[in-house]
Short mmCIF file of C-alpha atoms and ligand atoms in Angstrom, two decimals:
data_model
loop_
_atom_site.label_atom_id
_atom_site.label_comp_id
_atom_site.label_asym_id
_atom_site.label_seq_id
_atom_site.Cartn_x
_atom_site.Cartn_y
_atom_site.Cartn_z
CA UNK A 1 -0.07 -0.19 0.04
CA UNK A 2 1.40 3.35 -0.85
CA UNK A 3 1.83 6.07 1.51
CA UNK A 4 -1.06 8.06 0.19
CA UNK A 5 -3.34 5.07 0.30
CA UNK A 6 -2.28 4.67 4.25
CA UNK A 7 -3.11 8.28 4.90
CA UNK A 8 -6.44 8.02 3.25
CA UNK A 9 -7.31 4.87 4.97
CA UNK A 10 -6.36 6.61 8.20
CA UNK A 11 -8.28 9.89 7.64
CA UNK A 12 -11.41 8.74 5.82
CA UNK A 13 -13.78 6.16 6.67
CA UNK A 14 -16.89 6.31 4.32
CA UNK A 15 -20.44 5.97 5.77
CA UNK A 16 -22.12 2.77 5.26
CA UNK A 17 -25.72 1.91 5.29
CA UNK A 18 -27.74 1.89 8.31
CA UNK A 19 -25.45 4.37 10.14
CA UNK A 20 -22.49 2.41 10.65
CA UNK A 21 -18.79 3.73 9.14
CA UNK A 22 -16.12 1.67 7.44
CA UNK A 23 -13.57 0.16 10.00
CA UNK A 24 -15.70 1.29 13.13
CA UNK A 25 -17.11 -1.43 15.36
CA UNK A 26 -20.24 -1.44 16.58
CA UNK A 27 -19.84 -2.09 20.25
CA UNK A 28 -22.04 -2.72 23.24
CA UNK A 29 -23.08 0.46 24.86
CA UNK A 30 -21.80 -0.49 28.22
CA UNK A 31 -20.71 -3.70 29.98
CA UNK A 32 -23.87 -5.75 30.64
CA UNK A 33 -24.90 -5.40 34.20
CA UNK A 34 -22.87 -2.49 34.84
CA UNK A 35 -26.06 -0.34 34.80
CA UNK A 36 -29.64 0.00 33.57
CA UNK A 37 -30.02 0.30 29.83
CA UNK A 38 -31.74 -1.24 26.62
CA UNK A 39 -31.25 -1.94 22.89
CA UNK A 40 -28.25 0.46 22.42
CA UNK A 41 -25.00 0.31 20.62
CA UNK A 42 -22.10 2.40 20.55
CA UNK A 43 -19.73 3.37 17.85
CA UNK A 44 -16.23 5.49 18.76
CA UNK A 45 -16.07 7.63 15.36
CA UNK A 46 -13.27 9.91 16.77
CA UNK A 47 -10.65 9.43 19.52
CA UNK A 48 -7.21 9.65 20.00
CA UNK A 49 -3.89 11.35 21.73
CA UNK A 50 -4.25 14.28 19.32
CA UNK A 51 -7.66 15.13 20.33
CA UNK A 52 -8.89 16.17 24.03
CA UNK A 53 -12.56 15.01 23.10
CA UNK A 54 -14.22 12.01 21.54
CA UNK A 55 -16.91 11.84 19.49
CA UNK A 56 -19.39 8.52 19.60
CA UNK A 57 -22.35 7.43 17.93
CA UNK A 58 -25.01 5.65 20.11
CA UNK A 59 -28.00 4.17 18.57
CA UNK A 60 -31.07 2.73 20.43
CA UNK A 61 -33.66 0.34 18.67
CA UNK A 62 -37.32 1.65 19.31
CA UNK A 63 -38.17 1.59 23.04
CA UNK A 64 -34.38 1.56 23.88
CA UNK A 65 -32.98 3.75 26.41
CA UNK A 66 -29.55 4.77 27.83
CA UNK A 67 -28.66 4.88 31.54
CA UNK A 68 -30.10 7.39 33.59
CA UNK A 69 -26.93 8.77 35.16
CA UNK A 70 -24.72 12.01 35.87
CA UNK A 71 -21.47 12.83 35.91
CA UNK A 72 -18.86 16.01 36.22
CA UNK A 73 -18.24 15.89 32.45
CA UNK A 74 -20.69 17.56 29.84
CA UNK A 75 -22.23 15.81 26.97
CA UNK A 76 -22.79 17.91 23.43
CA UNK A 77 -25.22 15.94 21.51
CA UNK A 78 -26.71 16.27 18.00
CA UNK A 79 -29.61 13.71 16.97
CA UNK A 80 -28.61 12.07 13.89
CA UNK A 81 -31.54 9.68 13.27
CA UNK A 82 -35.15 9.15 14.31
CA UNK A 83 -36.83 10.58 17.46
CA UNK A 84 -37.28 10.19 20.82
CA UNK A 85 -37.14 12.15 24.39
CA UNK A 86 -34.64 13.12 26.78
CA UNK A 87 -34.50 13.72 30.45
CA UNK A 88 -32.21 16.81 31.33
CA UNK A 89 -32.33 17.59 34.99
CA UNK A 90 -36.06 17.36 36.03
CA UNK A 91 -37.50 18.22 32.48
CA UNK A 92 -38.43 15.71 29.62
CA UNK A 93 -37.67 17.03 26.02
CA UNK A 94 -39.06 15.68 22.76
CA UNK A 95 -36.24 15.31 20.43
CA UNK A 96 -35.78 14.68 16.61
CA UNK A 97 -33.16 14.74 13.81
CA UNK A 98 -30.75 17.23 13.79
CA UNK A 99 -31.88 18.78 17.30
CA UNK A 100 -28.76 19.91 19.51
CA UNK A 101 -28.53 18.88 23.21
CA UNK A 102 -26.48 20.23 26.11
CA UNK A 103 -26.08 18.23 28.99
CA UNK A 104 -24.24 20.37 31.75
CA UNK A 105 -21.99 18.46 34.00
CA UNK A 106 -23.72 16.98 37.14
CA UNK A 107 -27.02 16.95 35.62
CA UNK A 108 -29.21 13.86 35.34
CA UNK A 109 -29.80 12.54 32.00
CA UNK A 110 -31.21 9.84 29.92
CA UNK A 111 -32.17 8.95 26.37
CA UNK A 112 -35.32 7.13 25.06
CA UNK A 113 -36.19 6.09 21.50
CA UNK A 114 -39.91 6.47 20.65
CA UNK A 115 -41.80 3.15 20.38
CA UNK A 116 -41.83 2.76 16.73
CA UNK A 117 -38.45 4.47 15.68
CA UNK A 118 -34.59 4.17 16.36
CA UNK A 119 -32.91 7.16 17.98
CA UNK A 120 -29.42 7.84 16.96
CA UNK A 121 -27.08 10.69 17.98
CA UNK A 122 -23.58 11.83 17.96
CA UNK A 123 -22.05 12.51 21.40
CA UNK A 124 -19.16 14.58 22.23
CA UNK A 125 -17.33 14.25 25.31
CA UNK A 126 -14.20 15.04 27.01
CA UNK A 127 -11.34 12.24 26.52
CA UNK A 128 -10.69 12.09 30.28
CA UNK A 129 -13.71 12.08 32.24
CA UNK A 130 -15.26 10.81 35.66
CA UNK A 131 -17.23 7.57 35.83
CA UNK A 132 -21.11 8.28 35.74
CA UNK A 133 -22.95 8.01 39.00
CA UNK A 134 -26.42 6.41 39.12
CA UNK A 135 -29.63 7.50 41.02
CA UNK A 136 -30.25 6.05 44.36
CA UNK A 137 -33.96 5.05 45.63
CA UNK A 138 -34.41 8.48 46.95
CA UNK A 139 -33.53 10.41 43.80
CA UNK A 140 -35.73 8.11 41.91
CA UNK A 141 -38.61 8.70 44.37
CA UNK A 142 -37.81 12.71 43.87
CA UNK A 143 -38.03 12.31 40.11
CA UNK A 144 -41.52 10.26 40.11
CA UNK A 145 -43.21 13.38 41.75
CA UNK A 146 -43.43 15.26 38.31
CA UNK A 147 -46.09 13.07 36.28
CA UNK A 148 -44.10 13.86 33.00
CA UNK A 149 -40.84 12.85 34.29
CA UNK A 150 -42.48 9.55 35.86
CA UNK A 151 -43.98 8.75 32.59
CA UNK A 152 -40.54 9.12 30.62
CA UNK A 153 -38.97 6.83 33.49
CA UNK A 154 -41.53 4.07 33.15
CA UNK A 155 -41.06 4.10 29.27
CA UNK A 156 -44.62 5.04 28.73
CA UNK A 157 -45.52 6.02 25.20
CA UNK A 158 -45.05 9.81 25.06
CA UNK A 159 -46.10 12.65 22.46
MN1 MN B 201 -23.81 10.45 30.48
#
C-alpha cells in the first residue's frame, strides 16, 4: 500500500448504510449488568491522543434507552436519526433529527427512543472523564413526583 493510500485509510472512513462507518466497530453501549439500559449500541467515531475529546455515535432500537446517570463531564449531542425523548435535570424534552442537546456537568440525563423508531445521536465528550453516578432510591422517588418525568422513566409512550 502506498503512503498516500495509508493516509487515506487513516483519515477517511466512509459512511455505510444503516448508520455505520467503515472500520468502526459497533460495540455494546456498556458492559452488560454495569447499569440499566436497553437495546443500545456504541460506535467510537473519533478518539485519539491528538484530540482532547471523543465523538461517539449511540443508537437505540425502538423502545431502547440509555442509562439514567450524571457525571462531572458535559455532553454535546446532535440527534442524527429518528426521534425520542430525553430527560435533562428534571425536564423531559421531545427530540428529533438534527436537534442539538447540551447536557451540563452533574445533571441527570437519559435518552429514550420512541416506540416505533430508532434514536441515533452523536455525542461529544472529554477524552478524560469521570465515571457516571447512578441515582439512588431517594433520587428516583424525587423524579417520580413530576408526572411527565415519571411517565418518561416508566417508558410510557409519550407525545
Ligand atoms: Mn452520560
